[in-house]
PDB file of C-alpha atoms and ligand atoms in Angstrom:
ATOM      1  CA  MET A  21      70.178 -68.974 156.344  1.00  0.00           C
ATOM      2  CA  GLY A  22      73.329 -70.685 155.123  1.00  0.00           C
ATOM      3  CA  ASP A  23      76.443 -71.598 157.076  1.00  0.00           C
ATOM      4  CA  LEU A  24      76.125 -69.880 160.415  1.00  0.00           C
ATOM      5  CA  PRO A  25      77.669 -70.813 163.770  1.00  0.00           C
ATOM      6  CA  GLU A  26      75.660 -72.508 166.567  1.00  0.00           C
ATOM      7  CA  GLU A  27      75.116 -69.237 168.363  1.00  0.00           C
ATOM      8  CA  PHE A  28      74.608 -65.872 166.730  1.00  0.00           C
ATOM      9  CA  PRO A  29      72.542 -62.810 167.524  1.00  0.00           C
ATOM     10  CA  CYS A  30      69.246 -62.205 165.727  1.00  0.00           C
ATOM     11  CA  THR A  31      67.210 -59.031 165.435  1.00  0.00           C
ATOM     12  CA  ILE A  32      63.495 -59.296 164.768  1.00  0.00           C
ATOM     13  CA  THR A  33      62.043 -56.471 162.708  1.00  0.00           C
ATOM     14  CA  ASN A  34      58.528 -55.575 161.565  1.00  0.00           C
ATOM     15  CA  TRP A  35      56.832 -53.856 158.635  1.00  0.00           C
ATOM     16  CA  GLU A  36      56.672 -50.391 160.234  1.00  0.00           C
ATOM     17  CA  TYR A  37      60.368 -50.417 160.982  1.00  0.00           C
ATOM     18  CA  ILE A  38      61.383 -51.615 157.525  1.00  0.00           C
ATOM     19  CA  TYR A  39      59.013 -49.154 155.860  1.00  0.00           C
ATOM     20  CA  GLY A  40      60.810 -46.400 157.808  1.00  0.00           C
ATOM     21  CA  LEU A  41      64.175 -47.568 156.441  1.00  0.00           C
ATOM     22  CA  CYS A  42      62.726 -47.401 152.910  1.00  0.00           C
ATOM     23  CA  ARG A  43      61.678 -43.817 153.680  1.00  0.00           C
ATOM     24  CA  THR A  44      65.229 -42.950 154.804  1.00  0.00           C
ATOM     25  CA  VAL A  45      66.771 -44.440 151.652  1.00  0.00           C
ATOM     26  CA  SER A  46      64.277 -42.603 149.454  1.00  0.00           C
ATOM     27  CA  ASP A  47      64.969 -39.281 151.250  1.00  0.00           C
ATOM     28  CA  ASP A  48      68.715 -39.814 150.701  1.00  0.00           C
ATOM     29  CA  VAL A  49      68.220 -40.560 147.001  1.00  0.00           C
ATOM     30  CA  LYS A  50      66.172 -37.356 146.618  1.00  0.00           C
ATOM     31  CA  ALA A  51      68.646 -35.269 148.624  1.00  0.00           C
ATOM     32  CA  ASP A  52      71.376 -36.489 146.297  1.00  0.00           C
ATOM     33  CA  ASP A  53      69.358 -35.354 143.248  1.00  0.00           C
ATOM     34  CA  PHE A  54      69.630 -38.846 141.813  1.00  0.00           C
ATOM     35  CA  GLU A  55      66.559 -39.535 139.679  1.00  0.00           C
ATOM     36  CA  PRO A  56      66.627 -43.200 138.676  1.00  0.00           C
ATOM     37  CA  ASP A  57      64.666 -44.389 135.648  1.00  0.00           C
ATOM     38  CA  VAL A  58      64.528 -47.951 136.876  1.00  0.00           C
ATOM     39  CA  VAL A  59      64.895 -49.866 140.121  1.00  0.00           C
ATOM     40  CA  VAL A  60      66.601 -53.258 140.034  1.00  0.00           C
ATOM     41  CA  ALA A  61      65.452 -55.186 143.118  1.00  0.00           C
ATOM     42  CA  LEU A  62      67.667 -58.105 144.058  1.00  0.00           C
ATOM     43  CA  ALA A  63      65.594 -61.242 144.573  1.00  0.00           C
ATOM     44  CA  ARG A  64      64.101 -61.908 146.924  1.00  0.00           C
ATOM     45  CA  GLY A  65      65.233 -59.762 149.867  1.00  0.00           C
ATOM     46  CA  GLY A  66      65.173 -56.564 147.830  1.00  0.00           C
ATOM     47  CA  TRP A  67      61.624 -56.938 146.546  1.00  0.00           C
ATOM     48  CA  PHE A  68      59.732 -55.072 149.270  1.00  0.00           C
ATOM     49  CA  ALA A  69      62.298 -52.256 149.351  1.00  0.00           C
ATOM     50  CA  GLY A  70      62.336 -52.054 145.538  1.00  0.00           C
ATOM     51  CA  ARG A  71      58.551 -51.784 145.286  1.00  0.00           C
ATOM     52  CA  THR A  72      58.313 -49.249 148.115  1.00  0.00           C
ATOM     53  CA  LEU A  73      61.143 -47.103 146.711  1.00  0.00           C
ATOM     54  CA  CYS A  74      59.330 -47.010 143.364  1.00  0.00           C
ATOM     55  CA  ASP A  75      56.292 -45.689 145.207  1.00  0.00           C
ATOM     56  CA  PHE A  76      58.260 -43.058 147.157  1.00  0.00           C
ATOM     57  CA  LEU A  77      60.295 -41.955 144.122  1.00  0.00           C
ATOM     58  CA  GLY A  78      57.400 -42.007 141.636  1.00  0.00           C
ATOM     59  CA  LEU A  79      58.711 -44.779 139.374  1.00  0.00           C
ATOM     60  CA  ASP A  80      56.846 -47.529 137.588  1.00  0.00           C
ATOM     61  CA  ASP A  81      59.877 -49.266 136.142  1.00  0.00           C
ATOM     62  CA  LEU A  82      60.840 -52.067 138.519  1.00  0.00           C
ATOM     63  CA  THR A  83      62.779 -55.139 137.529  1.00  0.00           C
ATOM     64  CA  SER A  84      64.289 -58.037 139.416  1.00  0.00           C
ATOM     65  CA  LEU A  85      67.623 -59.781 139.360  1.00  0.00           C
ATOM     66  CA  LYS A  86      68.846 -62.839 141.200  1.00  0.00           C
ATOM     67  CA  ILE A  87      72.529 -63.586 141.364  1.00  0.00           C
ATOM     68  CA  GLU A  88      73.811 -66.471 143.445  1.00  0.00           C
ATOM     69  CA  HIS A  89      77.374 -66.524 144.583  1.00  0.00           C
ATOM     70  CA  TYR A  90      79.021 -69.525 146.120  1.00  0.00           C
ATOM     71  CA  VAL A  91      81.836 -68.808 148.531  1.00  0.00           C
ATOM     72  CA  GLY A  92      84.696 -71.226 148.895  1.00  0.00           C
ATOM     73  CA  THR A  93      83.115 -74.164 147.073  1.00  0.00           C
ATOM     74  CA  ALA A  94      85.685 -75.297 144.571  1.00  0.00           C
ATOM     75  CA  ALA A  95      83.240 -77.475 142.647  1.00  0.00           C
ATOM     76  CA  LYS A  96      81.007 -74.537 141.864  1.00  0.00           C
ATOM     77  CA  GLY A  97      83.852 -72.156 141.107  1.00  0.00           C
ATOM     78  CA  ASP A  98      83.870 -68.469 141.945  1.00  0.00           C
ATOM     79  CA  GLU A  99      81.639 -67.393 139.090  1.00  0.00           C
ATOM     80  CA  PRO A 100      78.313 -65.995 140.222  1.00  0.00           C
ATOM     81  CA  GLU A 101      75.304 -67.650 138.669  1.00  0.00           C
ATOM     82  CA  VAL A 102      72.536 -65.473 137.245  1.00  0.00           C
ATOM     83  CA  ARG A 103      69.354 -67.260 138.305  1.00  0.00           C
ATOM     84  CA  TYR A 104      66.979 -65.002 136.513  1.00  0.00           C
ATOM     85  CA  PRO A 105      68.374 -62.424 134.213  1.00  0.00           C
ATOM     86  CA  MET A 106      66.831 -59.041 133.481  1.00  0.00           C
ATOM     87  CA  PRO A 107      64.788 -58.530 130.329  1.00  0.00           C
ATOM     88  CA  GLU A 108      66.705 -57.297 127.277  1.00  0.00           C
ATOM     89  CA  GLY A 109      67.094 -53.514 127.235  1.00  0.00           C
ATOM     90  CA  SER A 110      65.907 -52.970 130.815  1.00  0.00           C
ATOM     91  CA  VAL A 111      68.881 -50.822 131.877  1.00  0.00           C
ATOM     92  CA  GLU A 112      70.559 -49.672 128.634  1.00  0.00           C
ATOM     93  CA  GLY A 113      71.053 -45.896 128.707  1.00  0.00           C
ATOM     94  CA  LYS A 114      69.131 -45.592 131.974  1.00  0.00           C
ATOM     95  CA  ASP A 115      69.892 -44.317 135.451  1.00  0.00           C
ATOM     96  CA  VAL A 116      69.646 -47.418 137.600  1.00  0.00           C
ATOM     97  CA  LEU A 117      69.108 -47.893 141.328  1.00  0.00           C
ATOM     98  CA  ILE A 118      70.047 -51.381 142.547  1.00  0.00           C
ATOM     99  CA  VAL A 119      68.264 -52.265 145.794  1.00  0.00           C
ATOM    100  CA  ASP A 120      68.711 -55.005 148.372  1.00  0.00           C
ATOM    101  CA  ASP A 121      67.656 -55.566 151.967  1.00  0.00           C
ATOM    102  CA  ILE A 122      71.089 -55.900 153.576  1.00  0.00           C
ATOM    103  CA  ALA A 123      74.774 -55.725 152.677  1.00  0.00           C
ATOM    104  CA  ASP A 124      76.472 -58.396 154.779  1.00  0.00           C
ATOM    105  CA  THR A 125      79.489 -59.572 152.789  1.00  0.00           C
ATOM    106  CA  GLY A 126      78.523 -57.106 150.060  1.00  0.00           C
ATOM    107  CA  GLN A 127      78.818 -59.835 147.415  1.00  0.00           C
ATOM    108  CA  SER A 128      75.261 -59.523 146.100  1.00  0.00           C
ATOM    109  CA  ILE A 129      75.534 -55.782 145.560  1.00  0.00           C
ATOM    110  CA  ALA A 130      79.002 -56.155 144.008  1.00  0.00           C
ATOM    111  CA  HIS A 131      77.917 -58.844 141.542  1.00  0.00           C
ATOM    112  CA  ALA A 132      74.692 -57.055 140.666  1.00  0.00           C
ATOM    113  CA  SER A 133      76.578 -53.802 139.999  1.00  0.00           C
ATOM    114  CA  GLU A 134      78.944 -55.637 137.694  1.00  0.00           C
ATOM    115  CA  TYR A 135      76.061 -57.331 135.896  1.00  0.00           C
ATOM    116  CA  VAL A 136      74.181 -54.044 135.408  1.00  0.00           C
ATOM    117  CA  ASN A 137      77.324 -52.105 134.428  1.00  0.00           C
ATOM    118  CA  ASP A 138      77.992 -54.682 131.697  1.00  0.00           C
ATOM    119  CA  ARG A 139      74.678 -53.700 130.083  1.00  0.00           C
ATOM    120  CA  ASN A 140      75.470 -50.086 129.167  1.00  0.00           C
ATOM    121  CA  PRO A 141      73.488 -48.134 131.745  1.00  0.00           C
ATOM    122  CA  ASN A 142      73.881 -44.369 131.952  1.00  0.00           C
ATOM    123  CA  ALA A 143      74.496 -44.354 135.734  1.00  0.00           C
ATOM    124  CA  VAL A 144      74.318 -46.960 138.481  1.00  0.00           C
ATOM    125  CA  ARG A 145      73.802 -46.412 142.221  1.00  0.00           C
ATOM    126  CA  THR A 146      73.228 -48.962 144.940  1.00  0.00           C
ATOM    127  CA  ALA A 147      71.037 -48.927 148.053  1.00  0.00           C
ATOM    128  CA  THR A 148      70.467 -51.282 150.977  1.00  0.00           C
ATOM    129  CA  LEU A 149      68.095 -50.905 153.905  1.00  0.00           C
ATOM    130  CA  GLN A 150      70.795 -52.103 156.284  1.00  0.00           C
ATOM    131  CA  LEU A 151      74.573 -52.285 156.220  1.00  0.00           C
ATOM    132  CA  LEU A 152      76.767 -54.536 158.343  1.00  0.00           C
ATOM    133  CA  GLN A 153      80.380 -53.692 159.112  1.00  0.00           C
ATOM    134  CA  THR A 154      81.382 -57.016 157.534  1.00  0.00           C
ATOM    135  CA  SER A 155      80.452 -55.702 154.081  1.00  0.00           C
ATOM    136  CA  GLU A 156      83.291 -55.101 151.651  1.00  0.00           C
ATOM    137  CA  VAL A 157      81.005 -52.821 149.674  1.00  0.00           C
ATOM    138  CA  GLU A 158      79.620 -49.465 150.766  1.00  0.00           C
ATOM    139  CA  PRO A 159      76.275 -48.875 149.038  1.00  0.00           C
ATOM    140  CA  ASP A 160      75.598 -45.302 147.880  1.00  0.00           C
ATOM    141  CA  PHE A 161      72.439 -45.121 150.000  1.00  0.00           C
ATOM    142  CA  VAL A 162      71.964 -46.894 153.332  1.00  0.00           C
ATOM    143  CA  GLY A 163      68.871 -46.931 155.555  1.00  0.00           C
ATOM    144  CA  GLU A 164      70.860 -47.777 158.688  1.00  0.00           C
ATOM    145  CA  ARG A 165      74.247 -49.099 159.757  1.00  0.00           C
ATOM    146  CA  LEU A 166      74.314 -51.926 162.291  1.00  0.00           C
ATOM    147  CA  GLU A 167      77.226 -51.692 164.712  1.00  0.00           C
ATOM    148  CA  GLU A 168      77.125 -55.376 165.672  1.00  0.00           C
ATOM    149  CA  TRP A 169      76.691 -58.247 163.256  1.00  0.00           C
ATOM    150  CA  ALA A 170      73.259 -59.829 163.559  1.00  0.00           C
ATOM    151  CA  TRP A 171      70.992 -62.016 161.525  1.00  0.00           C
ATOM    152  CA  VAL A 172      68.059 -59.781 160.719  1.00  0.00           C
ATOM    153  CA  VAL A 173      64.675 -61.496 160.627  1.00  0.00           C
ATOM    154  CA  TYR A 174      62.623 -59.539 158.088  1.00  0.00           C
ATOM    155  CA  PRO A 175      58.815 -59.454 158.124  1.00  0.00           C
ATOM    156  CA  TRP A 176      58.537 -60.929 154.609  1.00  0.00           C
ATOM    157  CA  ASN A 177      60.205 -64.179 155.669  1.00  0.00           C
ATOM    158  CA  PHE A 178      59.441 -64.166 159.373  1.00  0.00           C
ATOM    159  CA  ILE A 179      57.887 -67.650 159.329  1.00  0.00           C
ATOM    160  CA  GLU A 180      60.702 -69.162 157.266  1.00  0.00           C
ATOM    161  CA  ASP A 181      63.469 -67.777 159.510  1.00  0.00           C
ATOM    162  CA  MET A 182      61.667 -68.497 162.779  1.00  0.00           C
ATOM    163  CA  ILE A 183      61.037 -72.092 161.714  1.00  0.00           C
ATOM    164  CA  ASP A 184      64.737 -72.545 160.891  1.00  0.00           C
ATOM    165  CA  LEU A 185      65.840 -70.946 164.171  1.00  0.00           C
ATOM    166  CA  THR A 186      63.315 -72.860 166.275  1.00  0.00           C
ATOM    167  CA  GLU A 187      64.132 -76.204 164.667  1.00  0.00           C
ATOM    168  CA  SER A 188      67.863 -75.672 165.131  1.00  0.00           C
ATOM    169  CA  VAL A 189      67.617 -74.676 168.815  1.00  0.00           C
ATOM    170  CA  MET A 190      65.362 -77.671 169.516  1.00  0.00           C
ATOM    171  CA  GLU A 191      67.927 -79.980 167.924  1.00  0.00           C
ATOM    172  CA  LYS A 192      70.775 -78.425 169.901  1.00  0.00           C
ATOM    173  CA  ALA A 193      68.888 -78.573 173.213  1.00  0.00           C
ATOM    174  CA  GLU A 194      68.483 -82.377 173.062  1.00  0.00           C
ATOM    175  CA  ALA A 195      65.412 -82.316 175.292  1.00  0.00           C
ATOM    176  CA  GLU A 196      62.533 -84.740 174.754  1.00  0.00           C
ATOM    177  CA  GLN A 197      59.872 -82.092 174.323  1.00  0.00           C
ATOM    178  CA  PHE A 198      59.441 -78.344 174.332  1.00  0.00           C
ATOM    179  CA  SER A 199      56.768 -75.927 175.500  1.00  0.00           C
ATOM    180  CA  GLU A 200      56.336 -72.471 173.962  1.00  0.00           C
ATOM    181  CA  GLY A 201      58.172 -71.092 177.004  1.00  0.00           C
ATOM    182  CA  ASP A 202      61.069 -73.505 176.428  1.00  0.00           C
ATOM    183  CA  VAL A 203      61.354 -72.274 172.845  1.00  0.00           C
ATOM    184  CA  ARG A 204      61.416 -68.651 173.997  1.00  0.00           C
ATOM    185  CA  SER A 205      64.212 -69.453 176.481  1.00  0.00           C
ATOM    186  CA  LEU A 206      66.211 -71.294 173.826  1.00  0.00           C
ATOM    187  CA  LEU A 207      65.832 -68.458 171.325  1.00  0.00           C
ATOM    188  CA  ARG A 208      67.136 -66.086 173.960  1.00  0.00           C
ATOM    189  CA  ALA A 209      70.032 -68.396 174.918  1.00  0.00           C
ATOM    190  CA  TYR A 210      71.260 -69.120 171.383  1.00  0.00           C
ATOM    191  CA  HIS A 211      70.180 -66.025 169.473  1.00  0.00           C
ATOM    192  CA  GLU A 212      69.799 -63.221 172.008  1.00  0.00           C
ATOM    193  CA  ILE A 213      66.137 -62.877 171.086  1.00  0.00           C
ATOM    194  CA  ASP A 214      64.577 -61.117 174.044  1.00  0.00           C
ATOM    195  CA  PRO A 215      61.031 -62.482 174.530  1.00  0.00           C
ATOM    196  CA  ILE A 216      59.621 -59.039 175.297  1.00  0.00           C
ATOM    197  CA  GLU A 217      61.291 -57.429 172.293  1.00  0.00           C
ATOM    198  CA  MET A 218      59.966 -60.238 170.123  1.00  0.00           C
ATOM    199  CA  GLU A 219      56.407 -59.650 171.381  1.00  0.00           C
ATOM    200  CA  ILE A 220      56.757 -55.938 170.664  1.00  0.00           C
ATOM    201  CA  ALA A 221      58.091 -56.452 167.131  1.00  0.00           C
ATOM    202  CA  GLN A 222      55.893 -59.418 166.210  1.00  0.00           C
ATOM    203  CA  PRO A 223      53.111 -59.914 168.768  1.00  0.00           C
ATOM    204  CA  ASP A 224      51.608 -63.403 169.220  1.00  0.00           C
ATOM    205  CA  ARG A 225      53.601 -64.948 166.392  1.00  0.00           C
ATOM    206  CA  LEU A 226      55.422 -67.808 168.145  1.00  0.00           C
ATOM    207  CA  GLU A 227      52.260 -69.881 168.438  1.00  0.00           C
ATOM    208  CA  GLU A 228      51.713 -69.367 164.690  1.00  0.00           C
ATOM    209  CA  VAL A 229      55.302 -70.497 164.025  1.00  0.00           C
ATOM    210  CA  LEU A 230      54.810 -73.681 166.062  1.00  0.00           C
ATOM    211  CA  THR A 231      51.477 -74.429 164.389  1.00  0.00           C
ATOM    212  CA  GLU A 232      53.081 -73.958 160.984  1.00  0.00           C
ATOM    213  CA  MET A 233      56.028 -76.182 161.975  1.00  0.00           C
ATOM    214  CA  GLU A 234      53.506 -78.844 162.924  1.00  0.00           C
ATOM    215  CA  ARG A 235      51.684 -78.464 159.592  1.00  0.00           C
ATOM    216  CA  ARG A 236      54.996 -78.823 157.731  1.00  0.00           C
ATOM    217  CA  ASP A 237      55.903 -81.928 159.808  1.00  0.00           C
ATOM    218  CA  VAL A 238      58.993 -80.250 161.272  1.00  0.00           C
ATOM    219  CA  ILE A 239      57.669 -80.930 164.786  1.00  0.00           C
ATOM    220  CA  GLU A 240      54.922 -83.105 166.280  1.00  0.00           C
ATOM    221  CA  TYR A 241      52.408 -82.174 168.939  1.00  0.00           C
ATOM    222  CA  ALA A 242      53.124 -84.226 172.084  1.00  0.00           C
ATOM    223  CA  GLY A 243      50.146 -83.078 174.162  1.00  0.00           C
ATOM    224  CA  GLU A 244      49.960 -80.660 177.101  1.00  0.00           C
ATOM    225  CA  ASP A 245      51.122 -77.719 174.998  1.00  0.00           C
ATOM    226  CA  CYS A 246      54.421 -79.400 174.129  1.00  0.00           C
ATOM    227  CA  TRP A 247      56.106 -80.453 170.886  1.00  0.00           C
ATOM    228  CA  THR A 248      58.790 -82.935 169.868  1.00  0.00           C
ATOM    229  CA  VAL A 249      61.188 -83.101 166.936  1.00  0.00           C
ATOM    230  CA  PRO A 250      60.347 -86.359 165.123  1.00  0.00           C
TER     231      PRO A 250
HETATM  232  N1  ADE B  26      71.221 -62.136 154.234  1.00  0.00           N
HETATM  233  C1  ADE B  26      72.558 -62.082 154.246  1.00  0.00           C
HETATM  234  N2  ADE B  26      73.011 -61.681 155.436  1.00  0.00           N
HETATM  235  C2  ADE B  26      71.912 -61.467 156.223  1.00  0.00           C
HETATM  236  C3  ADE B  26      71.720 -61.063 157.562  1.00  0.00           C
HETATM  237  N3  ADE B  26      72.756 -60.761 158.352  1.00  0.00           N
HETATM  238  N4  ADE B  26      70.455 -60.957 158.026  1.00  0.00           N
HETATM  239  C4  ADE B  26      69.432 -61.260 157.222  1.00  0.00           C
HETATM  240  N5  ADE B  26      69.548 -61.652 155.954  1.00  0.00           N
HETATM  241  C5  ADE B  26      70.786 -61.765 155.453  1.00  0.00           C
END
């Protein structure tokens, strides 16, 4: 989740909701009469959207691209690093739709556009499921615009994000041990995660998160339905 402050709002989403955003993007692409030959899904957040858009648009040409950009780290320079490049000839002469989950700074979409444009495509458009106002880039197609900045917890990495968030709130709380209820309160206090909204979006998942944290040795079971950070 990178360099984030101690407290920041999070929004928990689910598959139905995200699938709906894919539908909106696909409707917009069709309404615009853009008929891409290939979808370039940015790894890994753009994978679900890329695959679903191929289904909705009737495409079987889906490729992946991962570009990492380091912000403000002098040692690594400002040059984006291409972690896995696209196969030779995958966009040359084609109409390309670049897809990602969210435009936050807009860096991923900007670098990917540059990378694809350098490979002689016929046309390039960009799409994201969600757009934050912090983005310096305005994708051509957007599923929804978020008025307030939030960290969006997506269903494809729900466990990963919830483990990170839970571990960090436990460390900040400095208590000896935590019950499931304590964790819910902390997630609300630090990340504005409403317990009821969380149960609606992702029912009965917190217990699974805690069990998985235990399995990964992030926390230890302390008895009486409580856990500690070792
Ligand atoms: N990746 C980059 N910014 C993000 C955000 N705000 N929420 C989820 N994933 C992100």
